[in-house]
């Protein structure tokens, strides 16, 4: 018997024993998977955006199957319609959730916030923020490099060339939250979309006092508190020289918008206000001749 034949025989026997051992181990430690996970995963959009708080759509599917209720579980891309399908598959009740949308809380347009320098480096908000204050005097506002635009895989954000600020398309936004994570200045947040997509937001995150904030940007919030005094629903708080509107308490009355002296509060998707007509002059009484 040749050495080559013996070697092949030994290798074949070793491989066969290893295969048998792996088969036994796989059978012994096999984990049974609920077949509904595949069904739920197929119902999900497959974007794997992470907006649900899980690593991907399959991870969300596993969480939905294992959870007692679907409360707190939501696919932001598929929305309520997708979660209703998931609930039907699992025989659970679909929990109604408020639709959310990304909001850019900065109104530092090119006119209100002129450039003070020019960044001669890679056009990235993250890199620019790590290097210095930015091309304007505002250390809190949008840097305008478009990291949020690149992060959005649904084409819901675009840069406005006139204002230099990102704009969100409400119809395309899935509230996945990727733009929120991409912004190093934390000026983008997810808020309730609101009835007819209407919402009221303080479009500023500047925490400097009134004079420095106003000097850096004409549209900045100066923390005067007039909006807070005007609100009858305790929806506005002023902390660190900055006003913030709680969308859960806001009743969309727009009184705060009119009270803001710098125009930092914006009423989004509202119809234009009707012009106030001057009061008609009272007719003169006819003189009575004696």
PDB file of C-alpha atoms in Angstrom:
ATOM      1  CA  UNK A   1       0.000   0.000   0.000  1.00  0.00           C
ATOM      2  CA  UNK A   2       1.529   3.275  -1.080  1.00  0.00           C
ATOM      3  CA  UNK A   3       2.095   6.222   1.219  1.00  0.00           C
ATOM      4  CA  UNK A   4      -0.157   8.392  -0.956  1.00  0.00           C
ATOM      5  CA  UNK A   5      -3.077   6.001  -0.593  1.00  0.00           C
ATOM      6  CA  UNK A   6      -2.601   5.802   3.190  1.00  0.00           C
ATOM      7  CA  UNK A   7      -2.504   9.593   3.412  1.00  0.00           C
ATOM      8  CA  UNK A   8      -5.706   9.940   1.406  1.00  0.00           C
ATOM      9  CA  UNK A   9      -7.392   7.326   3.549  1.00  0.00           C
ATOM     10  CA  UNK A  10      -6.404   9.059   6.780  1.00  0.00           C
ATOM     11  CA  UNK A  11      -7.534  12.451   5.488  1.00  0.00           C
ATOM     12  CA  UNK A  12     -10.846  11.024   4.294  1.00  0.00           C
ATOM     13  CA  UNK A  13     -11.481   9.287   7.615  1.00  0.00           C
ATOM     14  CA  UNK A  14     -10.609  12.473   9.512  1.00  0.00           C
ATOM     15  CA  UNK A  15     -12.966  14.522   7.350  1.00  0.00           C
ATOM     16  CA  UNK A  16     -15.758  12.000   7.790  1.00  0.00           C
ATOM     17  CA  UNK A  17     -15.340  11.970  11.578  1.00  0.00           C
ATOM     18  CA  UNK A  18     -15.297  15.793  11.652  1.00  0.00           C
ATOM     19  CA  UNK A  19     -18.481  15.917   9.563  1.00  0.00           C
ATOM     20  CA  UNK A  20     -20.224  13.449  11.852  1.00  0.00           C
ATOM     21  CA  UNK A  21     -19.098  15.410  14.917  1.00  0.00           C
ATOM     22  CA  UNK A  22     -20.343  18.720  13.481  1.00  0.00           C
ATOM     23  CA  UNK A  23     -23.660  17.131  12.545  1.00  0.00           C
ATOM     24  CA  UNK A  24     -24.146  15.799  16.075  1.00  0.00           C
ATOM     25  CA  UNK A  25     -23.237  19.162  17.615  1.00  0.00           C
ATOM     26  CA  UNK A  26     -25.571  21.031  15.249  1.00  0.00           C
ATOM     27  CA  UNK A  27     -28.438  18.689  16.102  1.00  0.00           C
ATOM     28  CA  UNK A  28     -27.701  18.842  19.813  1.00  0.00           C
ATOM     29  CA  UNK A  29     -27.473  22.617  20.113  1.00  0.00           C
ATOM     30  CA  UNK A  30     -29.972  23.534  17.403  1.00  0.00           C
ATOM     31  CA  UNK A  31     -32.149  26.524  18.264  1.00  0.00           C
ATOM     32  CA  UNK A  32     -35.686  26.319  16.966  1.00  0.00           C
ATOM     33  CA  UNK A  33     -36.750  29.584  15.305  1.00  0.00           C
ATOM     34  CA  UNK A  34     -40.311  30.767  15.209  1.00  0.00           C
ATOM     35  CA  UNK A  35     -41.424  30.631  11.544  1.00  0.00           C
ATOM     36  CA  UNK A  36     -43.397  33.842  12.086  1.00  0.00           C
ATOM     37  CA  UNK A  37     -40.116  35.759  12.191  1.00  0.00           C
ATOM     38  CA  UNK A  38     -39.645  35.152   8.474  1.00  0.00           C
ATOM     39  CA  UNK A  39     -43.243  36.160   7.792  1.00  0.00           C
ATOM     40  CA  UNK A  40     -42.879  39.421   9.727  1.00  0.00           C
ATOM     41  CA  UNK A  41     -39.510  40.144   8.106  1.00  0.00           C
ATOM     42  CA  UNK A  42     -41.095  39.785   4.670  1.00  0.00           C
ATOM     43  CA  UNK A  43     -43.843  42.240   5.650  1.00  0.00           C
ATOM     44  CA  UNK A  44     -41.255  44.854   6.671  1.00  0.00           C
ATOM     45  CA  UNK A  45     -39.838  47.134   3.940  1.00  0.00           C
ATOM     46  CA  UNK A  46     -36.290  45.793   4.246  1.00  0.00           C
ATOM     47  CA  UNK A  47     -34.655  49.229   4.451  1.00  0.00           C
ATOM     48  CA  UNK A  48     -32.512  48.205   7.446  1.00  0.00           C
ATOM     49  CA  UNK A  49     -32.255  51.890   8.360  1.00  0.00           C
ATOM     50  CA  UNK A  50     -32.156  51.370  12.122  1.00  0.00           C
ATOM     51  CA  UNK A  51     -34.884  53.957  12.721  1.00  0.00           C
ATOM     52  CA  UNK A  52     -36.851  51.409  14.742  1.00  0.00           C
ATOM     53  CA  UNK A  53     -34.011  51.174  17.265  1.00  0.00           C
ATOM     54  CA  UNK A  54     -32.878  47.722  16.145  1.00  0.00           C
ATOM     55  CA  UNK A  55     -29.951  46.593  14.014  1.00  0.00           C
ATOM     56  CA  UNK A  56     -32.171  45.827  11.038  1.00  0.00           C
ATOM     57  CA  UNK A  57     -35.570  44.667   9.859  1.00  0.00           C
ATOM     58  CA  UNK A  58     -34.987  41.061  10.948  1.00  0.00           C
ATOM     59  CA  UNK A  59     -34.026  42.189  14.442  1.00  0.00           C
ATOM     60  CA  UNK A  60     -37.278  44.169  14.620  1.00  0.00           C
ATOM     61  CA  UNK A  61     -39.179  41.117  13.372  1.00  0.00           C
ATOM     62  CA  UNK A  62     -37.685  38.999  16.166  1.00  0.00           C
ATOM     63  CA  UNK A  63     -38.603  41.651  18.735  1.00  0.00           C
ATOM     64  CA  UNK A  64     -42.185  41.817  17.462  1.00  0.00           C
ATOM     65  CA  UNK A  65     -42.592  38.032  17.656  1.00  0.00           C
ATOM     66  CA  UNK A  66     -41.128  37.761  21.154  1.00  0.00           C
ATOM     67  CA  UNK A  67     -42.950  40.793  22.628  1.00  0.00           C
ATOM     68  CA  UNK A  68     -46.279  40.382  24.407  1.00  0.00           C
ATOM     69  CA  UNK A  69     -47.614  43.548  22.745  1.00  0.00           C
ATOM     70  CA  UNK A  70     -46.501  45.761  19.869  1.00  0.00           C
ATOM     71  CA  UNK A  71     -46.473  48.862  22.045  1.00  0.00           C
ATOM     72  CA  UNK A  72     -43.250  50.782  21.541  1.00  0.00           C
ATOM     73  CA  UNK A  73     -42.381  48.825  18.386  1.00  0.00           C
ATOM     74  CA  UNK A  74     -42.651  50.736  15.128  1.00  0.00           C
ATOM     75  CA  UNK A  75     -41.207  50.582  11.638  1.00  0.00           C
ATOM     76  CA  UNK A  76     -40.807  54.283  10.726  1.00  0.00           C
ATOM     77  CA  UNK A  77     -40.419  53.492   7.037  1.00  0.00           C
ATOM     78  CA  UNK A  78     -43.532  51.329   6.674  1.00  0.00           C
ATOM     79  CA  UNK A  79     -45.550  53.294   9.209  1.00  0.00           C
ATOM     80  CA  UNK A  80     -48.938  52.310  10.563  1.00  0.00           C
ATOM     81  CA  UNK A  81     -49.915  50.258   7.496  1.00  0.00           C
ATOM     82  CA  UNK A  82     -46.908  47.942   7.881  1.00  0.00           C
ATOM     83  CA  UNK A  83     -47.440  47.534  11.609  1.00  0.00           C
ATOM     84  CA  UNK A  84     -51.054  46.562  10.948  1.00  0.00           C
ATOM     85  CA  UNK A  85     -49.792  43.762   8.688  1.00  0.00           C
ATOM     86  CA  UNK A  86     -47.374  42.657  11.379  1.00  0.00           C
ATOM     87  CA  UNK A  87     -50.169  42.664  13.954  1.00  0.00           C
ATOM     88  CA  UNK A  88     -52.348  40.541  11.669  1.00  0.00           C
ATOM     89  CA  UNK A  89     -49.554  37.986  11.228  1.00  0.00           C
ATOM     90  CA  UNK A  90     -48.933  37.730  14.955  1.00  0.00           C
ATOM     91  CA  UNK A  91     -52.549  37.979  16.050  1.00  0.00           C
ATOM     92  CA  UNK A  92     -51.770  41.009  18.186  1.00  0.00           C
ATOM     93  CA  UNK A  93     -53.340  44.445  18.400  1.00  0.00           C
ATOM     94  CA  UNK A  94     -51.729  47.216  16.364  1.00  0.00           C
ATOM     95  CA  UNK A  95     -50.850  50.195  18.550  1.00  0.00           C
ATOM     96  CA  UNK A  96     -51.620  53.590  17.016  1.00  0.00           C
ATOM     97  CA  UNK A  97     -48.594  55.890  16.848  1.00  0.00           C
ATOM     98  CA  UNK A  98     -48.174  59.530  15.949  1.00  0.00           C
ATOM     99  CA  UNK A  99     -46.414  60.008  12.587  1.00  0.00           C
ATOM    100  CA  UNK A 100     -43.082  61.786  13.025  1.00  0.00           C
ATOM    101  CA  UNK A 101     -40.975  63.922  10.732  1.00  0.00           C
ATOM    102  CA  UNK A 102     -37.472  65.367  10.822  1.00  0.00           C
ATOM    103  CA  UNK A 103     -37.260  69.107  11.566  1.00  0.00           C
ATOM    104  CA  UNK A 104     -34.198  71.282  10.949  1.00  0.00           C
ATOM    105  CA  UNK A 105     -34.113  73.714  13.883  1.00  0.00           C
ATOM    106  CA  UNK A 106     -32.011  76.427  12.273  1.00  0.00           C
ATOM    107  CA  UNK A 107     -33.049  79.500  10.336  1.00  0.00           C
ATOM    108  CA  UNK A 108     -29.591  80.991   9.961  1.00  0.00           C
ATOM    109  CA  UNK A 109     -29.928  81.883   6.309  1.00  0.00           C
ATOM    110  CA  UNK A 110     -27.126  83.443   4.298  1.00  0.00           C
ATOM    111  CA  UNK A 111     -28.655  86.898   4.817  1.00  0.00           C
ATOM    112  CA  UNK A 112     -29.177  86.498   8.560  1.00  0.00           C
ATOM    113  CA  UNK A 113     -25.840  84.799   9.197  1.00  0.00           C
ATOM    114  CA  UNK A 114     -23.116  86.152   6.882  1.00  0.00           C
ATOM    115  CA  UNK A 115     -19.870  84.263   6.437  1.00  0.00           C
ATOM    116  CA  UNK A 116     -16.884  85.304   8.512  1.00  0.00           C
ATOM    117  CA  UNK A 117     -14.400  82.757   7.113  1.00  0.00           C
ATOM    118  CA  UNK A 118     -13.989  80.070   4.481  1.00  0.00           C
ATOM    119  CA  UNK A 119     -13.247  76.445   5.324  1.00  0.00           C
ATOM    120  CA  UNK A 120     -10.532  75.095   3.044  1.00  0.00           C
ATOM    121  CA  UNK A 121     -10.957  71.425   3.875  1.00  0.00           C
ATOM    122  CA  UNK A 122     -13.157  68.431   3.235  1.00  0.00           C
ATOM    123  CA  UNK A 123     -16.791  69.520   2.947  1.00  0.00           C
ATOM    124  CA  UNK A 124     -18.097  67.595   5.906  1.00  0.00           C
ATOM    125  CA  UNK A 125     -20.102  68.957   8.829  1.00  0.00           C
ATOM    126  CA  UNK A 126     -18.442  66.471  11.165  1.00  0.00           C
ATOM    127  CA  UNK A 127     -14.934  67.515  10.142  1.00  0.00           C
ATOM    128  CA  UNK A 128     -15.725  71.239  10.151  1.00  0.00           C
ATOM    129  CA  UNK A 129     -17.365  71.032  13.574  1.00  0.00           C
ATOM    130  CA  UNK A 130     -14.302  69.281  14.966  1.00  0.00           C
ATOM    131  CA  UNK A 131     -11.972  71.954  13.572  1.00  0.00           C
ATOM    132  CA  UNK A 132     -13.577  75.248  14.550  1.00  0.00           C
ATOM    133  CA  UNK A 133     -16.762  77.290  14.927  1.00  0.00           C
ATOM    134  CA  UNK A 134     -17.571  77.167  11.227  1.00  0.00           C
ATOM    135  CA  UNK A 135     -17.811  79.649   8.389  1.00  0.00           C
ATOM    136  CA  UNK A 136     -20.184  81.917  10.330  1.00  0.00           C
ATOM    137  CA  UNK A 137     -20.058  83.445  13.788  1.00  0.00           C
ATOM    138  CA  UNK A 138     -22.764  81.125  15.141  1.00  0.00           C
ATOM    139  CA  UNK A 139     -21.253  78.163  17.025  1.00  0.00           C
ATOM    140  CA  UNK A 140     -24.610  76.354  17.179  1.00  0.00           C
ATOM    141  CA  UNK A 141     -26.174  76.657  13.731  1.00  0.00           C
ATOM    142  CA  UNK A 142     -26.128  74.544  10.588  1.00  0.00           C
ATOM    143  CA  UNK A 143     -22.709  74.143   8.964  1.00  0.00           C
ATOM    144  CA  UNK A 144     -24.239  73.627   5.523  1.00  0.00           C
ATOM    145  CA  UNK A 145     -22.032  70.798   4.255  1.00  0.00           C
ATOM    146  CA  UNK A 146     -24.928  68.392   3.761  1.00  0.00           C
ATOM    147  CA  UNK A 147     -23.989  65.426   5.945  1.00  0.00           C
ATOM    148  CA  UNK A 148     -27.703  64.976   6.614  1.00  0.00           C
ATOM    149  CA  UNK A 149     -28.424  64.882   2.880  1.00  0.00           C
ATOM    150  CA  UNK A 150     -25.902  62.082   2.362  1.00  0.00           C
ATOM    151  CA  UNK A 151     -27.228  60.155   5.370  1.00  0.00           C
ATOM    152  CA  UNK A 152     -30.828  60.130   4.105  1.00  0.00           C
ATOM    153  CA  UNK A 153     -31.400  57.088   1.903  1.00  0.00           C
ATOM    154  CA  UNK A 154     -34.917  58.188   0.967  1.00  0.00           C
ATOM    155  CA  UNK A 155     -34.034  61.501  -0.719  1.00  0.00           C
ATOM    156  CA  UNK A 156     -36.087  63.443   1.813  1.00  0.00           C
ATOM    157  CA  UNK A 157     -33.483  66.157   2.507  1.00  0.00           C
ATOM    158  CA  UNK A 158     -31.953  68.639   0.097  1.00  0.00           C
ATOM    159  CA  UNK A 159     -29.859  71.780   0.481  1.00  0.00           C
ATOM    160  CA  UNK A 160     -31.515  75.059  -0.441  1.00  0.00           C
ATOM    161  CA  UNK A 161     -28.930  77.018  -2.477  1.00  0.00           C
ATOM    162  CA  UNK A 162     -30.462  80.369  -1.530  1.00  0.00           C
ATOM    163  CA  UNK A 163     -30.586  79.883   2.246  1.00  0.00           C
ATOM    164  CA  UNK A 164     -27.723  77.404   2.541  1.00  0.00           C
ATOM    165  CA  UNK A 165     -29.879  75.276   4.831  1.00  0.00           C
ATOM    166  CA  UNK A 166     -31.236  71.726   4.501  1.00  0.00           C
ATOM    167  CA  UNK A 167     -34.942  71.300   3.814  1.00  0.00           C
ATOM    168  CA  UNK A 168     -37.052  68.226   4.610  1.00  0.00           C
ATOM    169  CA  UNK A 169     -39.711  66.854   2.280  1.00  0.00           C
ATOM    170  CA  UNK A 170     -42.527  65.772   4.605  1.00  0.00           C
ATOM    171  CA  UNK A 171     -43.897  63.291   2.088  1.00  0.00           C
ATOM    172  CA  UNK A 172     -40.588  61.471   1.643  1.00  0.00           C
ATOM    173  CA  UNK A 173     -39.380  61.586   5.248  1.00  0.00           C
ATOM    174  CA  UNK A 174     -39.786  58.248   7.053  1.00  0.00           C
ATOM    175  CA  UNK A 175     -38.495  59.539  10.436  1.00  0.00           C
ATOM    176  CA  UNK A 176     -35.738  56.922  10.410  1.00  0.00           C
ATOM    177  CA  UNK A 177     -33.502  59.296  12.385  1.00  0.00           C
ATOM    178  CA  UNK A 178     -30.340  58.906  10.294  1.00  0.00           C
ATOM    179  CA  UNK A 179     -30.144  62.646   9.634  1.00  0.00           C
ATOM    180  CA  UNK A 180     -30.478  63.268  13.377  1.00  0.00           C
ATOM    181  CA  UNK A 181     -27.440  61.084  14.037  1.00  0.00           C
ATOM    182  CA  UNK A 182     -25.482  62.599  11.150  1.00  0.00           C
ATOM    183  CA  UNK A 183     -25.776  66.215  12.361  1.00  0.00           C
ATOM    184  CA  UNK A 184     -22.856  67.069  14.696  1.00  0.00           C
ATOM    185  CA  UNK A 185     -24.611  70.226  15.915  1.00  0.00           C
ATOM    186  CA  UNK A 186     -27.790  68.321  16.904  1.00  0.00           C
ATOM    187  CA  UNK A 187     -30.060  70.808  15.147  1.00  0.00           C
ATOM    188  CA  UNK A 188     -32.239  68.111  13.551  1.00  0.00           C
ATOM    189  CA  UNK A 189     -34.842  66.353  15.650  1.00  0.00           C
ATOM    190  CA  UNK A 190     -37.869  64.148  15.121  1.00  0.00           C
ATOM    191  CA  UNK A 191     -41.153  65.795  16.012  1.00  0.00           C
ATOM    192  CA  UNK A 192     -44.814  64.941  15.621  1.00  0.00           C
ATOM    193  CA  UNK A 193     -45.855  65.572  12.050  1.00  0.00           C
ATOM    194  CA  UNK A 194     -49.024  67.255  13.260  1.00  0.00           C
ATOM    195  CA  UNK A 195     -52.497  67.542  11.747  1.00  0.00           C
ATOM    196  CA  UNK A 196     -52.222  68.443   8.057  1.00  0.00           C
ATOM    197  CA  UNK A 197     -48.428  68.428   8.620  1.00  0.00           C
ATOM    198  CA  UNK A 198     -48.746  71.628  10.653  1.00  0.00           C
ATOM    199  CA  UNK A 199     -46.386  72.281  13.538  1.00  0.00           C
ATOM    200  CA  UNK A 200     -44.785  75.200  15.368  1.00  0.00           C
ATOM    201  CA  UNK A 201     -41.055  75.083  16.039  1.00  0.00           C
ATOM    202  CA  UNK A 202     -38.384  77.345  17.498  1.00  0.00           C
ATOM    203  CA  UNK A 203     -35.958  77.342  14.572  1.00  0.00           C
ATOM    204  CA  UNK A 204     -32.867  77.971  16.640  1.00  0.00           C
ATOM    205  CA  UNK A 205     -30.560  76.071  19.017  1.00  0.00           C
ATOM    206  CA  UNK A 206     -28.304  78.973  20.007  1.00  0.00           C
ATOM    207  CA  UNK A 207     -27.774  78.990  23.784  1.00  0.00           C
ATOM    208  CA  UNK A 208     -25.834  82.250  23.945  1.00  0.00           C
ATOM    209  CA  UNK A 209     -27.354  85.257  25.640  1.00  0.00           C
ATOM    210  CA  UNK A 210     -29.469  87.675  23.664  1.00  0.00           C
ATOM    211  CA  UNK A 211     -26.839  90.142  22.424  1.00  0.00           C
ATOM    212  CA  UNK A 212     -24.199  87.596  21.275  1.00  0.00           C
ATOM    213  CA  UNK A 213     -26.868  85.359  19.743  1.00  0.00           C
ATOM    214  CA  UNK A 214     -28.403  88.272  17.858  1.00  0.00           C
ATOM    215  CA  UNK A 215     -24.979  89.413  16.684  1.00  0.00           C
ATOM    216  CA  UNK A 216     -24.202  85.961  15.261  1.00  0.00           C
ATOM    217  CA  UNK A 217     -27.603  85.560  13.589  1.00  0.00           C
ATOM    218  CA  UNK A 218     -30.439  88.012  13.073  1.00  0.00           C
ATOM    219  CA  UNK A 219     -32.978  85.172  13.298  1.00  0.00           C
ATOM    220  CA  UNK A 220     -31.662  83.742  16.572  1.00  0.00           C
ATOM    221  CA  UNK A 221     -33.751  83.155  19.685  1.00  0.00           C
ATOM    222  CA  UNK A 222     -32.670  85.654  22.346  1.00  0.00           C
ATOM    223  CA  UNK A 223     -34.375  83.924  25.276  1.00  0.00           C
ATOM    224  CA  UNK A 224     -36.595  86.903  26.081  1.00  0.00           C
ATOM    225  CA  UNK A 225     -39.457  84.675  27.247  1.00  0.00           C
ATOM    226  CA  UNK A 226     -42.234  86.584  25.459  1.00  0.00           C
ATOM    227  CA  UNK A 227     -43.412  83.410  23.758  1.00  0.00           C
ATOM    228  CA  UNK A 228     -43.533  81.579  27.083  1.00  0.00           C
ATOM    229  CA  UNK A 229     -45.693  84.294  28.626  1.00  0.00           C
ATOM    230  CA  UNK A 230     -48.030  84.238  25.638  1.00  0.00           C
ATOM    231  CA  UNK A 231     -48.599  80.452  25.704  1.00  0.00           C
ATOM    232  CA  UNK A 232     -51.705  79.353  27.638  1.00  0.00           C
ATOM    233  CA  UNK A 233     -50.848  75.645  27.512  1.00  0.00           C
ATOM    234  CA  UNK A 234     -47.430  75.599  29.245  1.00  0.00           C
ATOM    235  CA  UNK A 235     -45.951  74.222  26.025  1.00  0.00           C
ATOM    236  CA  UNK A 236     -42.940  76.560  25.977  1.00  0.00           C
ATOM    237  CA  UNK A 237     -39.942  76.505  28.284  1.00  0.00           C
ATOM    238  CA  UNK A 238     -36.916  78.790  28.267  1.00  0.00           C
ATOM    239  CA  UNK A 239     -33.672  77.221  29.453  1.00  0.00           C
ATOM    240  CA  UNK A 240     -30.099  78.327  28.801  1.00  0.00           C
ATOM    241  CA  UNK A 241     -31.338  81.398  26.931  1.00  0.00           C
ATOM    242  CA  UNK A 242     -33.259  79.245  24.459  1.00  0.00           C
ATOM    243  CA  UNK A 243     -36.993  78.678  24.014  1.00  0.00           C
ATOM    244  CA  UNK A 244     -38.320  75.215  23.201  1.00  0.00           C
ATOM    245  CA  UNK A 245     -41.838  74.163  22.231  1.00  0.00           C
ATOM    246  CA  UNK A 246     -43.106  70.823  23.529  1.00  0.00           C
ATOM    247  CA  UNK A 247     -45.040  69.353  20.597  1.00  0.00           C
ATOM    248  CA  UNK A 248     -47.031  67.134  22.955  1.00  0.00           C
ATOM    249  CA  UNK A 249     -48.502  70.196  24.681  1.00  0.00           C
ATOM    250  CA  UNK A 250     -48.664  72.639  21.779  1.00  0.00           C
ATOM    251  CA  UNK A 251     -52.187  73.406  20.515  1.00  0.00           C
ATOM    252  CA  UNK A 252     -51.031  75.243  17.364  1.00  0.00           C
ATOM    253  CA  UNK A 253     -52.635  78.540  18.353  1.00  0.00           C
ATOM    254  CA  UNK A 254     -49.707  80.514  16.835  1.00  0.00           C
ATOM    255  CA  UNK A 255     -49.740  83.183  19.525  1.00  0.00           C
ATOM    256  CA  UNK A 256     -46.077  82.535  20.267  1.00  0.00           C
ATOM    257  CA  UNK A 257     -45.176  83.078  16.627  1.00  0.00           C
ATOM    258  CA  UNK A 258     -46.653  86.567  16.688  1.00  0.00           C
ATOM    259  CA  UNK A 259     -44.989  87.362  20.021  1.00  0.00           C
ATOM    260  CA  UNK A 260     -41.439  86.440  18.958  1.00  0.00           C
ATOM    261  CA  UNK A 261     -39.469  89.665  18.264  1.00  0.00           C
ATOM    262  CA  UNK A 262     -36.806  87.972  16.096  1.00  0.00           C
ATOM    263  CA  UNK A 263     -38.978  85.636  14.032  1.00  0.00           C
ATOM    264  CA  UNK A 264     -37.282  82.572  15.503  1.00  0.00           C
ATOM    265  CA  UNK A 265     -40.615  80.738  15.849  1.00  0.00           C
ATOM    266  CA  UNK A 266     -41.996  79.282  12.630  1.00  0.00           C
ATOM    267  CA  UNK A 267     -45.474  77.955  11.925  1.00  0.00           C
ATOM    268  CA  UNK A 268     -44.884  75.280   9.280  1.00  0.00           C
ATOM    269  CA  UNK A 269     -47.469  74.425   6.599  1.00  0.00           C
ATOM    270  CA  UNK A 270     -50.048  76.879   7.938  1.00  0.00           C
ATOM    271  CA  UNK A 271     -52.069  79.023   5.547  1.00  0.00           C
ATOM    272  CA  UNK A 272     -50.946  82.664   5.430  1.00  0.00           C
ATOM    273  CA  UNK A 273     -52.503  84.910   7.986  1.00  0.00           C
ATOM    274  CA  UNK A 274     -55.297  87.129   6.770  1.00  0.00           C
ATOM    275  CA  UNK A 275     -54.330  90.796   6.732  1.00  0.00           C
ATOM    276  CA  UNK A 276     -55.930  92.820   9.474  1.00  0.00           C
ATOM    277  CA  UNK A 277     -58.391  95.209   7.922  1.00  0.00           C
ATOM    278  CA  UNK A 278     -58.502  98.709   9.420  1.00  0.00           C
ATOM    279  CA  UNK A 279     -61.603  99.516  11.376  1.00  0.00           C
ATOM    280  CA  UNK A 280     -64.156 101.369   9.341  1.00  0.00           C
ATOM    281  CA  UNK A 281     -64.621 104.953  10.331  1.00  0.00           C
ATOM    282  CA  UNK A 282     -67.865 105.670  12.105  1.00  0.00           C
ATOM    283  CA  UNK A 283     -70.274 107.706   9.997  1.00  0.00           C
ATOM    284  CA  UNK A 284     -70.550 111.292  11.052  1.00  0.00           C
ATOM    285  CA  UNK A 285     -73.801 112.277  12.630  1.00  0.00           C
ATOM    286  CA  UNK A 286     -75.763 114.812  10.647  1.00  0.00           C
ATOM    287  CA  UNK A 287     -75.895 118.147  12.245  1.00  0.00           C
ATOM    288  CA  UNK A 288     -79.347 119.175  13.334  1.00  0.00           C
ATOM    289  CA  UNK A 289     -80.226 122.731  12.485  1.00  0.00           C
ATOM    290  CA  UNK A 290     -81.737 124.695  15.260  1.00  0.00           C
TER     291      UNK A 290
END
